[in-house]
Short mmCIF file of C-alpha atoms in Angstrom, two decimals:
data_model
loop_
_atom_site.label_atom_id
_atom_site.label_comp_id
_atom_site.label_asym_id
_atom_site.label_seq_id
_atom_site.Cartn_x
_atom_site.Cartn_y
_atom_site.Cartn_z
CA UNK A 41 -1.39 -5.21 -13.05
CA UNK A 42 -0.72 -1.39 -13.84
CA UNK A 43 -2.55 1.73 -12.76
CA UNK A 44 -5.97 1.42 -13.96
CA UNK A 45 -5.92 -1.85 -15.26
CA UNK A 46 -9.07 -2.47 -13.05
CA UNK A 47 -7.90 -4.76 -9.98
CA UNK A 48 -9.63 -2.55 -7.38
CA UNK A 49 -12.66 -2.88 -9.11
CA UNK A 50 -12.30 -6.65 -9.40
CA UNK A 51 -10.75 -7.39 -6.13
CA UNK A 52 -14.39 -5.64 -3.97
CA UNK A 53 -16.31 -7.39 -6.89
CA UNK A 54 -15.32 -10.60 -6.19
CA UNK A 55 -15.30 -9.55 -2.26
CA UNK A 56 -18.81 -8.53 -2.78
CA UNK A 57 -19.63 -11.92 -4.71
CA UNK A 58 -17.81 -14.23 -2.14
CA UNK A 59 -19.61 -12.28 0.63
CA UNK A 60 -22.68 -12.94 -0.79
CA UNK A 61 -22.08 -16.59 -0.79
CA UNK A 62 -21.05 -16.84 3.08
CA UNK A 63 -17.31 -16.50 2.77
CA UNK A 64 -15.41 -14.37 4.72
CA UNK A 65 -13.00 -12.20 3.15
CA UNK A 66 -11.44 -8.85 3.15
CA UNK A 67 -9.63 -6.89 0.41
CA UNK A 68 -6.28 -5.14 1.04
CA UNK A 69 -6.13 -2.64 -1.44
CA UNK A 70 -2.76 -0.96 -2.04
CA UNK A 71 -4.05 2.61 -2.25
CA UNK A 72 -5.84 2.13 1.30
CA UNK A 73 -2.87 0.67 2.66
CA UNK A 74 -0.61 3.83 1.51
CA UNK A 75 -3.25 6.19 3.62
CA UNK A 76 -2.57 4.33 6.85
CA UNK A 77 0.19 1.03 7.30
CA UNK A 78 2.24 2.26 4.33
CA UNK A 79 2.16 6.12 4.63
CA UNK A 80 5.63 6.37 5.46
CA UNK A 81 6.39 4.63 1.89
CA UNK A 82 7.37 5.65 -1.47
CA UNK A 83 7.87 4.08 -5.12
CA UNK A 84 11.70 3.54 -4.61
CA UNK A 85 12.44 -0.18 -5.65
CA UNK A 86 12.84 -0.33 -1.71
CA UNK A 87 9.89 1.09 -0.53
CA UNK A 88 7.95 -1.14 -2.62
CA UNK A 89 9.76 -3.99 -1.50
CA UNK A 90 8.78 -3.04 1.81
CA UNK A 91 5.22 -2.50 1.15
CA UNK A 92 4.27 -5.67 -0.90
CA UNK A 93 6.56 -7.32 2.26
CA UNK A 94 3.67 -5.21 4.76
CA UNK A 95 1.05 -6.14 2.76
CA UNK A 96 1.84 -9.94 2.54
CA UNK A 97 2.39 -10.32 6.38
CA UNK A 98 -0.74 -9.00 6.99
CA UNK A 99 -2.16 -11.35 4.57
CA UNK A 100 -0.56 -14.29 6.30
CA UNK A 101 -2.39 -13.28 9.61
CA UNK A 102 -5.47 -12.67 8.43
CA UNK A 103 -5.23 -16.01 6.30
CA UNK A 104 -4.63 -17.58 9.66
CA UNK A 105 -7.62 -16.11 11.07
CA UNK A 106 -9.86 -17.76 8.44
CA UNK A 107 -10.23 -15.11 5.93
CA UNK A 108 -9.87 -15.14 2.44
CA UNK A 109 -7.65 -12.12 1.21
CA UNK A 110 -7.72 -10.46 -2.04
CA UNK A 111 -4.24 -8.15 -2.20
CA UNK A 112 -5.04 -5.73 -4.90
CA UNK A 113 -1.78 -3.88 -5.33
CA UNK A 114 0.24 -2.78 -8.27
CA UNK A 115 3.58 -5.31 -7.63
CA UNK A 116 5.95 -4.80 -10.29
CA UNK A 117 9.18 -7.23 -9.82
CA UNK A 118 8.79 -10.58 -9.86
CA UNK A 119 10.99 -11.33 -7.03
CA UNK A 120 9.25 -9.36 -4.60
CA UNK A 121 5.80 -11.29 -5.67
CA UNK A 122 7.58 -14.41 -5.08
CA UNK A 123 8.71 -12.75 -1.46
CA UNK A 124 5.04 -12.27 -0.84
CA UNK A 125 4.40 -16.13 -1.38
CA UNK A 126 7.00 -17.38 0.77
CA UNK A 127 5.47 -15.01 3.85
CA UNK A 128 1.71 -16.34 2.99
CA UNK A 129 2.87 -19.53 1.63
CA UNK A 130 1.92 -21.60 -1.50
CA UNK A 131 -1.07 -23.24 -0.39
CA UNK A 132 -2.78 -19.36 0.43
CA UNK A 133 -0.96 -17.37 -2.55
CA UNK A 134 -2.99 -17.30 -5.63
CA UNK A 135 -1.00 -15.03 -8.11
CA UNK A 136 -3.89 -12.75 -10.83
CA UNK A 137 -2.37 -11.23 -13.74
CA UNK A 138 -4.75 -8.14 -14.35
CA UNK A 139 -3.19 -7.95 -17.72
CA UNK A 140 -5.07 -4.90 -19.47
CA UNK A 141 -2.81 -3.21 -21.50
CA UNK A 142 -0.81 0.11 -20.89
CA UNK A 143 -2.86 1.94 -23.69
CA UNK A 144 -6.17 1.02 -22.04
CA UNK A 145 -4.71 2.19 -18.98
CA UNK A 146 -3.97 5.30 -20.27
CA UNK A 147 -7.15 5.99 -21.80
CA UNK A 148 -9.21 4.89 -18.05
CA UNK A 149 -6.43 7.15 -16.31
CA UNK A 150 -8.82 7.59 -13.53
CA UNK A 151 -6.82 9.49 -11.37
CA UNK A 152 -4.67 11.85 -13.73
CA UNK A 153 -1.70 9.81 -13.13
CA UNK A 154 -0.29 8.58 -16.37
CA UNK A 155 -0.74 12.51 -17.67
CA UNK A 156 1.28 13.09 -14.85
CA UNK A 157 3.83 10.32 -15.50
CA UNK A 158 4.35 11.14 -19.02
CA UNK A 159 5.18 15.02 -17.79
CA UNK A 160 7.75 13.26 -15.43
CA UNK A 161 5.89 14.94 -12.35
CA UNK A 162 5.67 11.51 -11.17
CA UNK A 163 9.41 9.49 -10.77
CA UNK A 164 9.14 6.10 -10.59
CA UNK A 165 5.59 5.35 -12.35
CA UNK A 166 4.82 1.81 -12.65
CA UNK A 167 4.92 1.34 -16.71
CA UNK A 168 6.45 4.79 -17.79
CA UNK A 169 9.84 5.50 -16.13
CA UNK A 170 9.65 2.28 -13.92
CA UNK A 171 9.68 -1.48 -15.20
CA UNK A 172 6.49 -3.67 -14.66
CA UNK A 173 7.59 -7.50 -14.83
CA UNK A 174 4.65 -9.70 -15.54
CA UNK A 175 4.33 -12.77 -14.20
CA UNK A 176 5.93 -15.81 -15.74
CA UNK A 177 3.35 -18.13 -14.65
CA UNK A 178 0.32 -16.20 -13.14
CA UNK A 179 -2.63 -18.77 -11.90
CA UNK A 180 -4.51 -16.64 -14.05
CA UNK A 181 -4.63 -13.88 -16.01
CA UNK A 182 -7.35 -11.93 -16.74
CA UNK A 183 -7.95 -8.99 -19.34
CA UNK A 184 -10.17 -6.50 -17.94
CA UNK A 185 -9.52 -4.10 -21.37
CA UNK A 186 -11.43 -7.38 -23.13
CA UNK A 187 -12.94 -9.56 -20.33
CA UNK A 188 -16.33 -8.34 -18.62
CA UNK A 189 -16.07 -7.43 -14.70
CA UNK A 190 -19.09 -10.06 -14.12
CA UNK A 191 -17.01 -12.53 -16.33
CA UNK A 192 -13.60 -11.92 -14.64
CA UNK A 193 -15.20 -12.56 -11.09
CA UNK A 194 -16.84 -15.89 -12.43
CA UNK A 195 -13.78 -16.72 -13.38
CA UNK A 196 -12.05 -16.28 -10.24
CA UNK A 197 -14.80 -18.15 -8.66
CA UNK A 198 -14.91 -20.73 -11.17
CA UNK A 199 -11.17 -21.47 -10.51
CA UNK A 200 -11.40 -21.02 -6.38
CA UNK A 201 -13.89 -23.89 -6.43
CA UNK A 202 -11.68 -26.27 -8.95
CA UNK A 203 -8.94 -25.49 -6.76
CA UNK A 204 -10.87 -26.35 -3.39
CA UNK A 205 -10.49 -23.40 -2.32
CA UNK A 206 -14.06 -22.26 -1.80
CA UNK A 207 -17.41 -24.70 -2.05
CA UNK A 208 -20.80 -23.27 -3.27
#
C-alpha cells in the first residue's frame, strides 16, 4: 500500500494480537529498516529493488528460524513483489493489499510527505511522480480508509488459521 495507507499500524497490531496468542513473530517495517540495513538506499527504481530484495532475505531467515514475519513496506512494482516470493518462497509469502485510497492518504499525511511530494521536494514519491502497481491477485486486500483496524487484524487472523498457517 501507499504512504499512510495504515500498514504500520496493522502490521504491530496484528504482531501485538499474534503475540498475545503465543506466536512468535516480528515485524520488519520499511521505515525501521531505512534507519539501519537500508540506510545506504534511496527511491530509485533500483534502490527499491534492492531494498524489498534486503528485506525479503531477511524474511526468509527469520522464517527459517520459526518466526512469523509481517514485511510492512511500501513495494510498488509488481515484479519486485514477486522477487520477494521467490527468496521467501510460496508456502511463507502471504501478499496484503493495504488498499486505502490515495485521497485518504493524503488527508492522514502523517508525516508531511505528500505536501512535500506535490511541491516536488520529494522525486520519486510512491503515488505522485512514481507509479504504484497493485497487486493482480493479492491474498487479501484490505481497506483501512473503510475497514476497522480491530476488523482488518481479525481478518488476517481469520485467514492465517483457514490457511493453516496459525492454530488458536
Amino acid at each position: 500500500g501507499l504512504s499512510g495507507s495504515g500498514k504500520s499500524t496493522l502490521a504491530y497490531e496484528t504482531e501485538k494480537r499474534l503475540t498475545e496468542i503465543g506466536k512468535t513473530c516480528y515485524v520488519l517495517d520499511g521505515d525501521n529498516l531505512r534507519f539501519g540495513l537500508n540506510k545506504d538506499l534511496g527511491f530509485s527504481p533500483e534502490d527499491r529493488k534492492e531494498n524489498i530484495r534486503r528485506t525479503a532475505e531477511v524474511a526468509r531467515l527469520f522464517n527459517e528460524a520459526g518466526l512469523i514475519v509481517i514485511a510492512s513496506l511500501i513495494s510498488p512494482f509488481i515484479d519486485d513483489r514477486m522477487m520477494a516470493k521467490e527468496i521467501i518462497g510460496d508456502s511463507c509469502f502471504k501478499e496484503i493489499h493495504i488498499s486505502t485510497s490515495i485521497e485518504v492518504c493524503e488527508q492522514r499525511d502523517p508525516k508531511g510527505l505528500y505536501k512535500k511530494a506535490r511541491k516536488g521536494e520529494i522525486p520519486d514519491f510512491t503515488g505522485i511522480s512514481s507509479p504504484y502497481e497493485p497487486p493482480l491477485e493479492p491474498d487479501m486486500l484490505i481497506d483501512l480508509g473503510a475497514a476497522s483496524l480491530d476488523d482488518a487484524v481479525n481478518s488476517i487472523l481469520d485467514y492465517m488459521v483457514r490457511e493453516g498457517i496459525i492454530d488458536i
